Short mmCIF file of C-alpha atoms in Angstrom, two decimals:
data_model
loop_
_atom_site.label_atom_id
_atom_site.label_comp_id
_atom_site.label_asym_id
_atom_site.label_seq_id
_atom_site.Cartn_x
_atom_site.Cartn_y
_atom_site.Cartn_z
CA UNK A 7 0.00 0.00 0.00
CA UNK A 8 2.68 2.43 0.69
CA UNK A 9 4.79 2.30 -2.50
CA UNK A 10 0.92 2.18 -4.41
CA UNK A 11 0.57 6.02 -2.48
CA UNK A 12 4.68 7.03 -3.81
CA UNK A 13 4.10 5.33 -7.40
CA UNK A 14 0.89 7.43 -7.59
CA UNK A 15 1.71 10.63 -6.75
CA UNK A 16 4.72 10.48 -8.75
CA UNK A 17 2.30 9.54 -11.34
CA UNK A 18 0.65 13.02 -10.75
CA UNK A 19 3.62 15.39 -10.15
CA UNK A 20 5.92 13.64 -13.19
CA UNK A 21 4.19 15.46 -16.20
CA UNK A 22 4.49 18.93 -13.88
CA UNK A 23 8.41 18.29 -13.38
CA UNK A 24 9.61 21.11 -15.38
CA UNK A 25 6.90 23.73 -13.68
CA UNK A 26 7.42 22.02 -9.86
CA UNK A 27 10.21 23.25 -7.55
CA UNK A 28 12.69 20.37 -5.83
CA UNK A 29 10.99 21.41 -2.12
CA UNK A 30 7.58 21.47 -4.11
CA UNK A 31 8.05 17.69 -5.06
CA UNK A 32 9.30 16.84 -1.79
CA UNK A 33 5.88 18.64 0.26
CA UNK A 34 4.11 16.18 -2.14
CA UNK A 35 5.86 12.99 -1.05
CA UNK A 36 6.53 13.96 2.58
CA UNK A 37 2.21 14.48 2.89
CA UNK A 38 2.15 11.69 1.16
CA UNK A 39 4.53 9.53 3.53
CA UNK A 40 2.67 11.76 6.73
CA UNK A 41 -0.87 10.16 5.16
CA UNK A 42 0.38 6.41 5.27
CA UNK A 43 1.64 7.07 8.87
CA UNK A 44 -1.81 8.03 9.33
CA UNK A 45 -3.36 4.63 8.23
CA UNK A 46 -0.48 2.53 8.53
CA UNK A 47 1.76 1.49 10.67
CA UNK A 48 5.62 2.56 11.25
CA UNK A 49 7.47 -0.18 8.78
CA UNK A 50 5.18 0.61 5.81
CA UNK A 51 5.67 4.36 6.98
CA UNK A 52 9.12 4.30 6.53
CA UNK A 53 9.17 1.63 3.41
CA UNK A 54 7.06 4.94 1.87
CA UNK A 55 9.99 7.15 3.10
CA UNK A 56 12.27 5.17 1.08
CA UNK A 57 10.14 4.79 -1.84
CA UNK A 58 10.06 8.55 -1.86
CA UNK A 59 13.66 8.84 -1.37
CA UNK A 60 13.92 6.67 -4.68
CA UNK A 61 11.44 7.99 -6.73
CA UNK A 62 12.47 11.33 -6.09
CA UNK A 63 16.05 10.65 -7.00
CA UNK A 64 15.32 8.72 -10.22
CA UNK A 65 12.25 10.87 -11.44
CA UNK A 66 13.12 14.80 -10.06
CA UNK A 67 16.67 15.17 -9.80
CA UNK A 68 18.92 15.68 -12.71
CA UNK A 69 20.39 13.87 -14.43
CA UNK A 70 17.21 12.27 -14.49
CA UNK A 71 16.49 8.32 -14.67
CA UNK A 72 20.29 7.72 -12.58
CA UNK A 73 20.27 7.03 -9.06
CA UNK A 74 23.20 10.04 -9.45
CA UNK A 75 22.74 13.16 -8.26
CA UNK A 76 24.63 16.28 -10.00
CA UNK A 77 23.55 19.16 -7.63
CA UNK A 78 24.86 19.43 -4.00
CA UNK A 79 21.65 21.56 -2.72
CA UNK A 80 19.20 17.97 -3.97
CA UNK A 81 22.05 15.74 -2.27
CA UNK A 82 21.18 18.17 0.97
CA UNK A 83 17.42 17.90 0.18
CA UNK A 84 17.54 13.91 -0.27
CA UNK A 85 18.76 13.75 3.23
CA UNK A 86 16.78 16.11 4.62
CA UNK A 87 13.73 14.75 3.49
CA UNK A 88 14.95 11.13 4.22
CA UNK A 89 15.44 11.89 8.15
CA UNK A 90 11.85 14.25 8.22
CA UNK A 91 9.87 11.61 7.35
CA UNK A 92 11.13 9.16 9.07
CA UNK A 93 10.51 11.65 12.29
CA UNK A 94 7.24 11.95 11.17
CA UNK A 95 6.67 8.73 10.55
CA UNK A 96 7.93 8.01 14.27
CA UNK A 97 5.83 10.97 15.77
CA UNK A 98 2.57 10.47 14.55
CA UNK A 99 2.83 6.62 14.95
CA UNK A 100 4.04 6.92 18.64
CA UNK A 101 0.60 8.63 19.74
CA UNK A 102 -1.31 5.98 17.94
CA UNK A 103 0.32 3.14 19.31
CA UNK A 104 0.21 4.67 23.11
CA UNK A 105 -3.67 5.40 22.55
CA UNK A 106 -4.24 1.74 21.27
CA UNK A 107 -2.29 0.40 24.22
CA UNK A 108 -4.26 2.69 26.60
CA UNK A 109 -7.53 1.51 25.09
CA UNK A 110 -6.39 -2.11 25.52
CA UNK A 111 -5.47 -1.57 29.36
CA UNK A 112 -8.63 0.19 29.75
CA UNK A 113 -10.58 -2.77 31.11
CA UNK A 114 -8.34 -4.85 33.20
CA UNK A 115 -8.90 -3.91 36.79
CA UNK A 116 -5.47 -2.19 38.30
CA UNK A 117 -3.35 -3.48 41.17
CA UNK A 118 -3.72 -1.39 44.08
CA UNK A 119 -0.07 -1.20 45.35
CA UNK A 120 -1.17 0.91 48.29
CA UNK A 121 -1.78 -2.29 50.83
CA UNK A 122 1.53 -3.59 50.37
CA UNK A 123 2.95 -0.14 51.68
CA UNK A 124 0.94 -0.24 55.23
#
């Protein structure tokens, strides 16, 4: 499902490459990789980051269809991109995962501790 979400939008922003900026491309894939965070869960969030990372490389960057990269300022934007979706990723699965275990926990009766202490 995740590389179905980066193979599609760089279906839609691949005939716009010559009007799109580098960072525009990126916004596109890093909502993108934020959305299957959203519905997913944290390995297909990152699989997505790398996907991007990919596609991005071999479809936006020159010289295009090379995993090369010619310009120092995408080489910076590659990275940056890689590690801010992968914090993504990791922040808006961590609240997920907490909420699901709270919801879980929710019905069990708790241990009272406080008789032990008198």
């Amino acid at each position: 499902m995740a590389l179905l979400a980066i193979v599609g939008i760089t279906g839609l922003t691949l005939p716009f490459r010559s009007y799109l900026d580098t960072v525009d491309v990126l916004v596109f894939y890093l909502v993108t990789v934020t959305g299957i965070a959203l519905v997913a869960n944290l390995r297909a969030s990152i699989a997505g980051a790398i996907g991007a990372f990919l596609a991005f490389n071999f479809f936006f960057t020159s010289p295009y269809h090379t995993f090369f990269v010619a310009n120092t300022h995408d080489v910076l934007a590659l990275g940056a991109f890689l590690g801010l979706s992968a914090l993504i990723s990791r922040l808006v699965i961590a609240p997920a995962t907490g909420h699901a275990r709270r919801s879980a926990t929710a019905g069990r009766p708790k241990r009272s501790t406080s008789s032990a202490w008198r």
